[in-house]
Amino acid sequence: NSRLLLEQAQSNIWEEMMLPNHDSFPEYIVAVVQFAYVTCFSTALPITPFIVLINHLLAMRLDAYKLCRGRRRPLAQKTGGIGVWEHALHIVTVIAVFTNCTLMALTSSL
């Protein structure tokens, strides 16, 4: 009985090892682009945050399914933050401030 359970467990591990590796780089790119859309253009189109929220919620569910069923489990690594993506988000934030100020200046009635 224990040998049968061991064989079944090993077959599931072998099947999972044949799955492709998980790469989180595309998810980070999509998150940064969506953040840029919201921060830069929400003054021009106020419904943008809602559209991005719906898109992000759907993408999270699809990514969760992809991680659970279609990709190999990623190995856990201890990190101090999100790395270079923090700098990218800071740059997007600075660009968004200038973009929003320009949009407000060009569309004001003064």
PDB file of N, CA and C in Angstrom:
ATOM      1  N   ASN A   1       0.817  -1.185   0.000  1.00  0.00           N
ATOM      2  CA  ASN A   1       0.000   0.000   0.000  1.00  0.00           C
ATOM      3  C   ASN A   1       0.870   1.262   0.000  1.00  0.00           C
ATOM      4  N   SER A   2       1.895   1.300   0.849  1.00  0.00           N
ATOM      5  CA  SER A   2       2.764   2.481   0.888  1.00  0.00           C
ATOM      6  C   SER A   2       3.580   2.595  -0.396  1.00  0.00           C
ATOM      7  N   ARG A   3       3.920   1.488  -1.021  1.00  0.00           N
ATOM      8  CA  ARG A   3       4.664   1.534  -2.285  1.00  0.00           C
ATOM      9  C   ARG A   3       3.808   2.132  -3.397  1.00  0.00           C
ATOM     10  N   LEU A   4       2.530   1.794  -3.418  1.00  0.00           N
ATOM     11  CA  LEU A   4       1.621   2.349  -4.406  1.00  0.00           C
ATOM     12  C   LEU A   4       1.484   3.856  -4.225  1.00  0.00           C
ATOM     13  N   LEU A   5       1.344   4.309  -2.986  1.00  0.00           N
ATOM     14  CA  LEU A   5       1.257   5.742  -2.722  1.00  0.00           C
ATOM     15  C   LEU A   5       2.537   6.463  -3.126  1.00  0.00           C
ATOM     16  N   LEU A   6       3.661   5.858  -2.872  1.00  0.00           N
ATOM     17  CA  LEU A   6       4.943   6.455  -3.250  1.00  0.00           C
ATOM     18  C   LEU A   6       5.060   6.562  -4.763  1.00  0.00           C
ATOM     19  N   GLU A   7       4.639   5.552  -5.488  1.00  0.00           N
ATOM     20  CA  GLU A   7       4.687   5.595  -6.955  1.00  0.00           C
ATOM     21  C   GLU A   7       3.769   6.676  -7.503  1.00  0.00           C
ATOM     22  N   GLN A   8       2.575   6.821  -6.930  1.00  0.00           N
ATOM     23  CA  GLN A   8       1.650   7.854  -7.398  1.00  0.00           C
ATOM     24  C   GLN A   8       2.199   9.247  -7.115  1.00  0.00           C
ATOM     25  N   ALA A   9       2.785   9.438  -5.959  1.00  0.00           N
ATOM     26  CA  ALA A   9       3.354  10.740  -5.625  1.00  0.00           C
ATOM     27  C   ALA A   9       4.516  11.080  -6.536  1.00  0.00           C
ATOM     28  N   GLN A  10       5.345  10.122  -6.846  1.00  0.00           N
ATOM     29  CA  GLN A  10       6.486  10.374  -7.712  1.00  0.00           C
ATOM     30  C   GLN A  10       6.034  10.666  -9.136  1.00  0.00           C
ATOM     31  N   SER A  11       4.961  10.057  -9.597  1.00  0.00           N
ATOM     32  CA  SER A  11       4.503  10.335 -10.950  1.00  0.00           C
ATOM     33  C   SER A  11       3.986  11.769 -11.064  1.00  0.00           C
ATOM     34  N   ASN A  12       3.313  12.280 -10.018  1.00  0.00           N
ATOM     35  CA  ASN A  12       2.849  13.666 -10.049  1.00  0.00           C
ATOM     36  C   ASN A  12       4.022  14.636 -10.038  1.00  0.00           C
ATOM     37  N   ILE A  13       5.049  14.316  -9.266  1.00  0.00           N
ATOM     38  CA  ILE A  13       6.229  15.177  -9.235  1.00  0.00           C
ATOM     39  C   ILE A  13       6.917  15.180 -10.591  1.00  0.00           C
ATOM     40  N   TRP A  14       7.003  14.031 -11.213  1.00  0.00           N
ATOM     41  CA  TRP A  14       7.655  13.945 -12.515  1.00  0.00           C
ATOM     42  C   TRP A  14       6.880  14.740 -13.562  1.00  0.00           C
ATOM     43  N   GLU A  15       5.553  14.660 -13.521  1.00  0.00           N
ATOM     44  CA  GLU A  15       4.738  15.428 -14.469  1.00  0.00           C
ATOM     45  C   GLU A  15       4.921  16.928 -14.258  1.00  0.00           C
ATOM     46  N   GLU A  16       5.001  17.337 -12.994  1.00  0.00           N
ATOM     47  CA  GLU A  16       5.197  18.757 -12.718  1.00  0.00           C
ATOM     48  C   GLU A  16       6.583  19.224 -13.148  1.00  0.00           C
ATOM     49  N   MET A  17       7.574  18.378 -13.017  1.00  0.00           N
ATOM     50  CA  MET A  17       8.925  18.756 -13.428  1.00  0.00           C
ATOM     51  C   MET A  17       9.036  18.927 -14.941  1.00  0.00           C
ATOM     52  N   MET A  18       8.128  18.325 -15.693  1.00  0.00           N
ATOM     53  CA  MET A  18       8.142  18.470 -17.142  1.00  0.00           C
ATOM     54  C   MET A  18       7.488  19.769 -17.609  1.00  0.00           C
ATOM     55  N   LEU A  19       6.797  20.463 -16.712  1.00  0.00           N
ATOM     56  CA  LEU A  19       6.163  21.730 -17.069  1.00  0.00           C
ATOM     57  C   LEU A  19       7.229  22.811 -17.251  1.00  0.00           C
ATOM     58  N   PRO A  20       6.927  23.842 -18.053  1.00  0.00           N
ATOM     59  CA  PRO A  20       7.911  24.922 -18.232  1.00  0.00           C
ATOM     60  C   PRO A  20       8.085  25.742 -16.961  1.00  0.00           C
ATOM     61  N   ASN A  21       9.233  26.395 -16.854  1.00  0.00           N
ATOM     62  CA  ASN A  21       9.525  27.242 -15.692  1.00  0.00           C
ATOM     63  C   ASN A  21       8.614  28.457 -15.667  1.00  0.00           C
ATOM     64  N   HIS A  22       8.393  28.965 -14.469  1.00  0.00           N
ATOM     65  CA  HIS A  22       7.610  30.196 -14.315  1.00  0.00           C
ATOM     66  C   HIS A  22       8.539  31.392 -14.433  1.00  0.00           C
ATOM     67  N   ASP A  23       8.112  32.385 -15.210  1.00  0.00           N
ATOM     68  CA  ASP A  23       8.867  33.625 -15.356  1.00  0.00           C
ATOM     69  C   ASP A  23       7.931  34.773 -14.993  1.00  0.00           C
ATOM     70  N   SER A  24       8.257  35.519 -13.958  1.00  0.00           N
ATOM     71  CA  SER A  24       7.376  36.595 -13.501  1.00  0.00           C
ATOM     72  C   SER A  24       7.643  37.920 -14.202  1.00  0.00           C
ATOM     73  N   PHE A  25       8.618  37.975 -15.103  1.00  0.00           N
ATOM     74  CA  PHE A  25       8.958  39.218 -15.790  1.00  0.00           C
ATOM     75  C   PHE A  25       7.773  39.806 -16.559  1.00  0.00           C
ATOM     76  N   PRO A  26       7.023  39.010 -17.348  1.00  0.00           N
ATOM     77  CA  PRO A  26       5.870  39.605 -18.065  1.00  0.00           C
ATOM     78  C   PRO A  26       4.805  40.163 -17.126  1.00  0.00           C
ATOM     79  N   GLU A  27       4.579  39.539 -15.981  1.00  0.00           N
ATOM     80  CA  GLU A  27       3.588  40.057 -15.043  1.00  0.00           C
ATOM     81  C   GLU A  27       4.021  41.409 -14.476  1.00  0.00           C
ATOM     82  N   TYR A  28       5.312  41.554 -14.203  1.00  0.00           N
ATOM     83  CA  TYR A  28       5.810  42.842 -13.722  1.00  0.00           C
ATOM     84  C   TYR A  28       5.661  43.920 -14.792  1.00  0.00           C
ATOM     85  N   ILE A  29       5.942  43.582 -16.033  1.00  0.00           N
ATOM     86  CA  ILE A  29       5.807  44.572 -17.112  1.00  0.00           C
ATOM     87  C   ILE A  29       4.361  45.031 -17.233  1.00  0.00           C
ATOM     88  N   VAL A  30       3.432  44.101 -17.216  1.00  0.00           N
ATOM     89  CA  VAL A  30       2.016  44.448 -17.333  1.00  0.00           C
ATOM     90  C   VAL A  30       1.591  45.323 -16.153  1.00  0.00           C
ATOM     91  N   ALA A  31       2.043  45.007 -14.956  1.00  0.00           N
ATOM     92  CA  ALA A  31       1.674  45.801 -13.779  1.00  0.00           C
ATOM     93  C   ALA A  31       2.230  47.221 -13.876  1.00  0.00           C
ATOM     94  N   VAL A  32       3.456  47.364 -14.343  1.00  0.00           N
ATOM     95  CA  VAL A  32       4.050  48.704 -14.474  1.00  0.00           C
ATOM     96  C   VAL A  32       3.342  49.501 -15.560  1.00  0.00           C
ATOM     97  N   VAL A  33       3.007  48.866 -16.671  1.00  0.00           N
ATOM     98  CA  VAL A  33       2.298  49.568 -17.747  1.00  0.00           C
ATOM     99  C   VAL A  33       0.911  49.998 -17.281  1.00  0.00           C
ATOM    100  N   GLN A  34       0.210  49.140 -16.568  1.00  0.00           N
ATOM    101  CA  GLN A  34      -1.107  49.520 -16.056  1.00  0.00           C
ATOM    102  C   GLN A  34      -1.000  50.646 -15.037  1.00  0.00           C
ATOM    103  N   PHE A  35       0.012  50.598 -14.196  1.00  0.00           N
ATOM    104  CA  PHE A  35       0.235  51.683 -13.245  1.00  0.00           C
ATOM    105  C   PHE A  35       0.511  52.987 -13.993  1.00  0.00           C
ATOM    106  N   ALA A  36       1.291  52.907 -15.068  1.00  0.00           N
ATOM    107  CA  ALA A  36       1.589  54.103 -15.859  1.00  0.00           C
ATOM    108  C   ALA A  36       0.319  54.668 -16.502  1.00  0.00           C
ATOM    109  N   TYR A  37      -0.539  53.807 -17.036  1.00  0.00           N
ATOM    110  CA  TYR A  37      -1.790  54.283 -17.617  1.00  0.00           C
ATOM    111  C   TYR A  37      -2.645  55.009 -16.577  1.00  0.00           C
ATOM    112  N   VAL A  38      -2.758  54.411 -15.411  1.00  0.00           N
ATOM    113  CA  VAL A  38      -3.605  55.008 -14.377  1.00  0.00           C
ATOM    114  C   VAL A  38      -3.031  56.332 -13.906  1.00  0.00           C
ATOM    115  N   THR A  39      -1.742  56.364 -13.616  1.00  0.00           N
ATOM    116  CA  THR A  39      -1.168  57.590 -13.058  1.00  0.00           C
ATOM    117  C   THR A  39      -1.039  58.707 -14.087  1.00  0.00           C
ATOM    118  N   CYS A  40      -0.793  58.373 -15.339  1.00  0.00           N
ATOM    119  CA  CYS A  40      -0.591  59.412 -16.350  1.00  0.00           C
ATOM    120  C   CYS A  40      -1.896  59.918 -16.966  1.00  0.00           C
ATOM    121  N   PHE A  41      -2.866  59.051 -17.137  1.00  0.00           N
ATOM    122  CA  PHE A  41      -4.028  59.434 -17.944  1.00  0.00           C
ATOM    123  C   PHE A  41      -5.357  59.357 -17.218  1.00  0.00           C
ATOM    124  N   SER A  42      -5.349  59.196 -15.917  1.00  0.00           N
ATOM    125  CA  SER A  42      -6.629  59.152 -15.215  1.00  0.00           C
ATOM    126  C   SER A  42      -7.297  60.526 -15.161  1.00  0.00           C
ATOM    127  N   THR A  43      -6.535  61.599 -15.332  1.00  0.00           N
ATOM    128  CA  THR A  43      -7.161  62.928 -15.396  1.00  0.00           C
ATOM    129  C   THR A  43      -7.880  63.122 -16.719  1.00  0.00           C
ATOM    130  N   ALA A  44      -7.399  62.518 -17.782  1.00  0.00           N
ATOM    131  CA  ALA A  44      -8.050  62.652 -19.082  1.00  0.00           C
ATOM    132  C   ALA A  44      -9.249  61.717 -19.215  1.00  0.00           C
ATOM    133  N   LEU A  45      -9.157  60.526 -18.645  1.00  0.00           N
ATOM    134  CA  LEU A  45     -10.244  59.556 -18.708  1.00  0.00           C
ATOM    135  C   LEU A  45     -10.447  58.985 -17.303  1.00  0.00           C
ATOM    136  N   PRO A  46     -11.364  59.551 -16.535  1.00  0.00           N
ATOM    137  CA  PRO A  46     -11.494  59.152 -15.127  1.00  0.00           C
ATOM    138  C   PRO A  46     -11.918  57.698 -14.904  1.00  0.00           C
ATOM    139  N   ILE A  47     -12.413  57.015 -15.909  1.00  0.00           N
ATOM    140  CA  ILE A  47     -12.807  55.618 -15.729  1.00  0.00           C
ATOM    141  C   ILE A  47     -11.617  54.662 -15.880  1.00  0.00           C
ATOM    142  N   THR A  48     -10.466  55.189 -16.223  1.00  0.00           N
ATOM    143  CA  THR A  48      -9.272  54.363 -16.420  1.00  0.00           C
ATOM    144  C   THR A  48      -8.933  53.485 -15.215  1.00  0.00           C
ATOM    145  N   PRO A  49      -8.957  53.999 -13.978  1.00  0.00           N
ATOM    146  CA  PRO A  49      -8.640  53.111 -12.840  1.00  0.00           C
ATOM    147  C   PRO A  49      -9.597  51.919 -12.722  1.00  0.00           C
ATOM    148  N   PHE A  50     -10.873  52.135 -13.007  1.00  0.00           N
ATOM    149  CA  PHE A  50     -11.829  51.030 -12.940  1.00  0.00           C
ATOM    150  C   PHE A  50     -11.550  49.981 -14.009  1.00  0.00           C
ATOM    151  N   ILE A  51     -11.242  50.425 -15.212  1.00  0.00           N
ATOM    152  CA  ILE A  51     -10.922  49.491 -16.307  1.00  0.00           C
ATOM    153  C   ILE A  51      -9.669  48.697 -15.969  1.00  0.00           C
ATOM    154  N   VAL A  52      -8.664  49.364 -15.447  1.00  0.00           N
ATOM    155  CA  VAL A  52      -7.421  48.688 -15.085  1.00  0.00           C
ATOM    156  C   VAL A  52      -7.653  47.724 -13.924  1.00  0.00           C
ATOM    157  N   LEU A  53      -8.514  48.091 -12.981  1.00  0.00           N
ATOM    158  CA  LEU A  53      -8.825  47.202 -11.866  1.00  0.00           C
ATOM    159  C   LEU A  53      -9.472  45.911 -12.364  1.00  0.00           C
ATOM    160  N   ILE A  54     -10.455  46.018 -13.245  1.00  0.00           N
ATOM    161  CA  ILE A  54     -11.107  44.829 -13.799  1.00  0.00           C
ATOM    162  C   ILE A  54     -10.093  43.978 -14.562  1.00  0.00           C
ATOM    163  N   ASN A  55      -9.258  44.628 -15.358  1.00  0.00           N
ATOM    164  CA  ASN A  55      -8.233  43.909 -16.112  1.00  0.00           C
ATOM    165  C   ASN A  55      -7.264  43.202 -15.171  1.00  0.00           C
ATOM    166  N   HIS A  56      -6.862  43.887 -14.105  1.00  0.00           N
ATOM    167  CA  HIS A  56      -5.906  43.304 -13.162  1.00  0.00           C
ATOM    168  C   HIS A  56      -6.512  42.130 -12.391  1.00  0.00           C
ATOM    169  N   LEU A  57      -7.773  42.233 -12.000  1.00  0.00           N
ATOM    170  CA  LEU A  57      -8.434  41.130 -11.297  1.00  0.00           C
ATOM    171  C   LEU A  57      -8.542  39.892 -12.179  1.00  0.00           C
ATOM    172  N   LEU A  58      -8.899  40.088 -13.447  1.00  0.00           N
ATOM    173  CA  LEU A  58      -8.962  38.949 -14.372  1.00  0.00           C
ATOM    174  C   LEU A  58      -7.575  38.351 -14.598  1.00  0.00           C
ATOM    175  N   ALA A  59      -6.583  39.209 -14.746  1.00  0.00           N
ATOM    176  CA  ALA A  59      -5.217  38.715 -14.966  1.00  0.00           C
ATOM    177  C   ALA A  59      -4.703  37.951 -13.752  1.00  0.00           C
ATOM    178  N   MET A  60      -5.067  38.390 -12.538  1.00  0.00           N
ATOM    179  CA  MET A  60      -4.641  37.667 -11.341  1.00  0.00           C
ATOM    180  C   MET A  60      -5.214  36.261 -11.311  1.00  0.00           C
ATOM    181  N   ARG A  61      -6.483  36.118 -11.667  1.00  0.00           N
ATOM    182  CA  ARG A  61      -7.094  34.792 -11.675  1.00  0.00           C
ATOM    183  C   ARG A  61      -6.448  33.900 -12.737  1.00  0.00           C
ATOM    184  N   LEU A  62      -6.187  34.461 -13.907  1.00  0.00           N
ATOM    185  CA  LEU A  62      -5.554  33.677 -14.966  1.00  0.00           C
ATOM    186  C   LEU A  62      -4.121  33.307 -14.601  1.00  0.00           C
ATOM    187  N   ASP A  63      -3.407  34.226 -13.973  1.00  0.00           N
ATOM    188  CA  ASP A  63      -2.040  33.915 -13.543  1.00  0.00           C
ATOM    189  C   ASP A  63      -2.029  32.855 -12.447  1.00  0.00           C
ATOM    190  N   ALA A  64      -3.012  32.908 -11.549  1.00  0.00           N
ATOM    191  CA  ALA A  64      -3.094  31.892 -10.497  1.00  0.00           C
ATOM    192  C   ALA A  64      -3.356  30.517 -11.109  1.00  0.00           C
ATOM    193  N   TYR A  65      -4.235  30.464 -12.090  1.00  0.00           N
ATOM    194  CA  TYR A  65      -4.497  29.184 -12.766  1.00  0.00           C
ATOM    195  C   TYR A  65      -3.240  28.698 -13.486  1.00  0.00           C
ATOM    196  N   LYS A  66      -2.551  29.637 -14.146  1.00  0.00           N
ATOM    197  CA  LYS A  66      -1.325  29.280 -14.862  1.00  0.00           C
ATOM    198  C   LYS A  66      -0.268  28.738 -13.905  1.00  0.00           C
ATOM    199  N   LEU A  67      -0.137  29.369 -12.728  1.00  0.00           N
ATOM    200  CA  LEU A  67       0.843  28.900 -11.750  1.00  0.00           C
ATOM    201  C   LEU A  67       0.480  27.536 -11.181  1.00  0.00           C
ATOM    202  N   CYS A  68      -0.804  27.314 -10.948  1.00  0.00           N
ATOM    203  CA  CYS A  68      -1.223  26.056 -10.323  1.00  0.00           C
ATOM    204  C   CYS A  68      -1.261  24.894 -11.304  1.00  0.00           C
ATOM    205  N   ARG A  69      -1.591  25.147 -12.548  1.00  0.00           N
ATOM    206  CA  ARG A  69      -1.817  24.055 -13.484  1.00  0.00           C
ATOM    207  C   ARG A  69      -0.817  23.977 -14.640  1.00  0.00           C
ATOM    208  N   GLY A  70      -0.277  25.107 -15.052  1.00  0.00           N
ATOM    209  CA  GLY A  70       0.491  25.104 -16.291  1.00  0.00           C
ATOM    210  C   GLY A  70       1.973  25.359 -16.170  1.00  0.00           C
ATOM    211  N   ARG A  71       2.443  25.673 -14.983  1.00  0.00           N
ATOM    212  CA  ARG A  71       3.862  25.972 -14.806  1.00  0.00           C
ATOM    213  C   ARG A  71       4.419  25.201 -13.629  1.00  0.00           C
ATOM    214  N   ARG A  72       5.740  25.038 -13.660  1.00  0.00           N
ATOM    215  CA  ARG A  72       6.435  24.429 -12.532  1.00  0.00           C
ATOM    216  C   ARG A  72       6.438  25.414 -11.365  1.00  0.00           C
ATOM    217  N   ARG A  73       6.347  24.901 -10.164  1.00  0.00           N
ATOM    218  CA  ARG A  73       6.349  25.771  -8.995  1.00  0.00           C
ATOM    219  C   ARG A  73       7.670  26.530  -8.909  1.00  0.00           C
ATOM    220  N   PRO A  74       7.595  27.855  -8.704  1.00  0.00           N
ATOM    221  CA  PRO A  74       8.850  28.603  -8.569  1.00  0.00           C
ATOM    222  C   PRO A  74       9.507  28.314  -7.225  1.00  0.00           C
ATOM    223  N   LEU A  75      10.826  28.327  -7.218  1.00  0.00           N
ATOM    224  CA  LEU A  75      11.560  28.147  -5.969  1.00  0.00           C
ATOM    225  C   LEU A  75      11.506  29.443  -5.167  1.00  0.00           C
ATOM    226  N   ALA A  76      11.277  29.333  -3.881  1.00  0.00           N
ATOM    227  CA  ALA A  76      11.193  30.510  -3.022  1.00  0.00           C
ATOM    228  C   ALA A  76      12.589  31.077  -2.790  1.00  0.00           C
ATOM    229  N   GLN A  77      12.692  32.386  -2.955  1.00  0.00           N
ATOM    230  CA  GLN A  77      13.950  33.073  -2.701  1.00  0.00           C
ATOM    231  C   GLN A  77      13.657  34.289  -1.841  1.00  0.00           C
ATOM    232  N   LYS A  78      14.486  34.493  -0.845  1.00  0.00           N
ATOM    233  CA  LYS A  78      14.320  35.643   0.034  1.00  0.00           C
ATOM    234  C   LYS A  78      14.906  36.870  -0.650  1.00  0.00           C
ATOM    235  N   THR A  79      14.098  37.935  -0.741  1.00  0.00           N
ATOM    236  CA  THR A  79      14.556  39.175  -1.344  1.00  0.00           C
ATOM    237  C   THR A  79      14.204  40.336  -0.426  1.00  0.00           C
ATOM    238  N   GLY A  80      14.858  41.444  -0.657  1.00  0.00           N
ATOM    239  CA  GLY A  80      14.618  42.623   0.157  1.00  0.00           C
ATOM    240  C   GLY A  80      13.559  43.546  -0.404  1.00  0.00           C
ATOM    241  N   GLY A  81      13.049  43.269  -1.563  1.00  0.00           N
ATOM    242  CA  GLY A  81      12.045  44.132  -2.192  1.00  0.00           C
ATOM    243  C   GLY A  81      11.768  43.647  -3.600  1.00  0.00           C
ATOM    244  N   ILE A  82      11.322  44.565  -4.442  1.00  0.00           N
ATOM    245  CA  ILE A  82      11.003  44.188  -5.816  1.00  0.00           C
ATOM    246  C   ILE A  82      12.131  44.548  -6.782  1.00  0.00           C
ATOM    247  N   GLY A  83      13.252  44.955  -6.251  1.00  0.00           N
ATOM    248  CA  GLY A  83      14.445  45.173  -7.063  1.00  0.00           C
ATOM    249  C   GLY A  83      14.354  46.397  -7.949  1.00  0.00           C
ATOM    250  N   VAL A  84      14.731  46.227  -9.191  1.00  0.00           N
ATOM    251  CA  VAL A  84      14.795  47.336 -10.137  1.00  0.00           C
ATOM    252  C   VAL A  84      13.406  47.863 -10.483  1.00  0.00           C
ATOM    253  N   TRP A  85      12.383  47.063 -10.230  1.00  0.00           N
ATOM    254  CA  TRP A  85      11.022  47.520 -10.528  1.00  0.00           C
ATOM    255  C   TRP A  85      10.625  48.696  -9.650  1.00  0.00           C
ATOM    256  N   GLU A  86      11.208  48.809  -8.471  1.00  0.00           N
ATOM    257  CA  GLU A  86      10.930  49.956  -7.621  1.00  0.00           C
ATOM    258  C   GLU A  86      11.412  51.244  -8.282  1.00  0.00           C
ATOM    259  N   HIS A  87      12.564  51.197  -8.916  1.00  0.00           N
ATOM    260  CA  HIS A  87      13.084  52.370  -9.627  1.00  0.00           C
ATOM    261  C   HIS A  87      12.207  52.687 -10.842  1.00  0.00           C
ATOM    262  N   ALA A  88      11.757  51.660 -11.537  1.00  0.00           N
ATOM    263  CA  ALA A  88      10.886  51.880 -12.697  1.00  0.00           C
ATOM    264  C   ALA A  88       9.575  52.539 -12.262  1.00  0.00           C
ATOM    265  N   LEU A  89       9.007  52.092 -11.157  1.00  0.00           N
ATOM    266  CA  LEU A  89       7.770  52.703 -10.661  1.00  0.00           C
ATOM    267  C   LEU A  89       8.000  54.143 -10.212  1.00  0.00           C
ATOM    268  N   HIS A  90       9.160  54.419  -9.645  1.00  0.00           N
ATOM    269  CA  HIS A  90       9.485  55.801  -9.249  1.00  0.00           C
ATOM    270  C   HIS A  90       9.586  56.698 -10.481  1.00  0.00           C
ATOM    271  N   ILE A  91      10.233  56.225 -11.519  1.00  0.00           N
ATOM    272  CA  ILE A  91      10.353  57.001 -12.758  1.00  0.00           C
ATOM    273  C   ILE A  91       8.977  57.251 -13.374  1.00  0.00           C
ATOM    274  N   VAL A  92       8.126  56.227 -13.391  1.00  0.00           N
ATOM    275  CA  VAL A  92       6.766  56.388 -13.921  1.00  0.00           C
ATOM    276  C   VAL A  92       5.998  57.412 -13.101  1.00  0.00           C
ATOM    277  N   THR A  93       6.181  57.412 -11.795  1.00  0.00           N
ATOM    278  CA  THR A  93       5.492  58.367 -10.940  1.00  0.00           C
ATOM    279  C   THR A  93       5.927  59.801 -11.240  1.00  0.00           C
ATOM    280  N   VAL A  94       7.214  60.010 -11.433  1.00  0.00           N
ATOM    281  CA  VAL A  94       7.717  61.354 -11.756  1.00  0.00           C
ATOM    282  C   VAL A  94       7.186  61.797 -13.114  1.00  0.00           C
ATOM    283  N   ILE A  95       7.188  60.906 -14.092  1.00  0.00           N
ATOM    284  CA  ILE A  95       6.637  61.239 -15.412  1.00  0.00           C
ATOM    285  C   ILE A  95       5.148  61.544 -15.303  1.00  0.00           C
ATOM    286  N   ALA A  96       4.439  60.819 -14.452  1.00  0.00           N
ATOM    287  CA  ALA A  96       3.002  61.039 -14.282  1.00  0.00           C
ATOM    288  C   ALA A  96       2.708  62.407 -13.692  1.00  0.00           C
ATOM    289  N   VAL A  97       3.548  62.859 -12.771  1.00  0.00           N
ATOM    290  CA  VAL A  97       3.340  64.194 -12.195  1.00  0.00           C
ATOM    291  C   VAL A  97       3.456  65.243 -13.286  1.00  0.00           C
ATOM    292  N   PHE A  98       4.486  65.152 -14.115  1.00  0.00           N
ATOM    293  CA  PHE A  98       4.645  66.114 -15.207  1.00  0.00           C
ATOM    294  C   PHE A  98       3.520  65.991 -16.230  1.00  0.00           C
ATOM    295  N   THR A  99       3.099  64.792 -16.542  1.00  0.00           N
ATOM    296  CA  THR A  99       2.019  64.591 -17.498  1.00  0.00           C
ATOM    297  C   THR A  99       0.713  65.181 -16.981  1.00  0.00           C
ATOM    298  N   ASN A 100       0.394  64.926 -15.721  1.00  0.00           N
ATOM    299  CA  ASN A 100      -0.845  65.464 -15.161  1.00  0.00           C
ATOM    300  C   ASN A 100      -0.810  66.983 -15.062  1.00  0.00           C
ATOM    301  N   CYS A 101       0.345  67.533 -14.697  1.00  0.00           N
ATOM    302  CA  CYS A 101       0.455  69.004 -14.659  1.00  0.00           C
ATOM    303  C   CYS A 101       0.288  69.606 -16.046  1.00  0.00           C
ATOM    304  N   THR A 102       0.876  68.979 -17.043  1.00  0.00           N
ATOM    305  CA  THR A 102       0.723  69.464 -18.425  1.00  0.00           C
ATOM    306  C   THR A 102      -0.704  69.339 -18.907  1.00  0.00           C
ATOM    307  N   LEU A 103      -1.345  68.224 -18.625  1.00  0.00           N
ATOM    308  CA  LEU A 103      -2.740  68.060 -19.026  1.00  0.00           C
ATOM    309  C   LEU A 103      -3.636  69.083 -18.351  1.00  0.00           C
ATOM    310  N   MET A 104      -3.406  69.340 -17.082  1.00  0.00           N
ATOM    311  CA  MET A 104      -4.215  70.330 -16.373  1.00  0.00           C
ATOM    312  C   MET A 104      -3.941  71.743 -16.910  1.00  0.00           C
ATOM    313  N   ALA A 105      -2.706  72.051 -17.246  1.00  0.00           N
ATOM    314  CA  ALA A 105      -2.370  73.383 -17.764  1.00  0.00           C
ATOM    315  C   ALA A 105      -2.958  73.604 -19.155  1.00  0.00           C
ATOM    316  N   LEU A 106      -2.904  72.584 -19.989  1.00  0.00           N
ATOM    317  CA  LEU A 106      -3.402  72.737 -21.359  1.00  0.00           C
ATOM    318  C   LEU A 106      -4.913  72.736 -21.447  1.00  0.00           C
ATOM    319  N   THR A 107      -5.580  72.099 -20.519  1.00  0.00           N
ATOM    320  CA  THR A 107      -7.046  72.014 -20.603  1.00  0.00           C
ATOM    321  C   THR A 107      -7.763  72.967 -19.671  1.00  0.00           C
ATOM    322  N   SER A 108      -7.022  73.748 -18.902  1.00  0.00           N
ATOM    323  CA  SER A 108      -7.691  74.713 -18.004  1.00  0.00           C
ATOM    324  C   SER A 108      -8.178  75.907 -18.809  1.00  0.00           C
ATOM    325  N   SER A 109      -9.151  76.595 -18.283  1.00  0.00           N
ATOM    326  CA  SER A 109      -9.746  77.721 -18.997  1.00  0.00           C
ATOM    327  C   SER A 109      -9.069  79.050 -18.693  1.00  0.00           C
ATOM    328  N   LEU A 110      -7.952  79.045 -18.017  1.00  0.00           N
ATOM    329  CA  LEU A 110      -7.249  80.296 -17.701  1.00  0.00           C
ATOM    330  C   LEU A 110      -6.546  80.830 -18.856  1.00  0.00           C
TER     331      LEU A 110
END
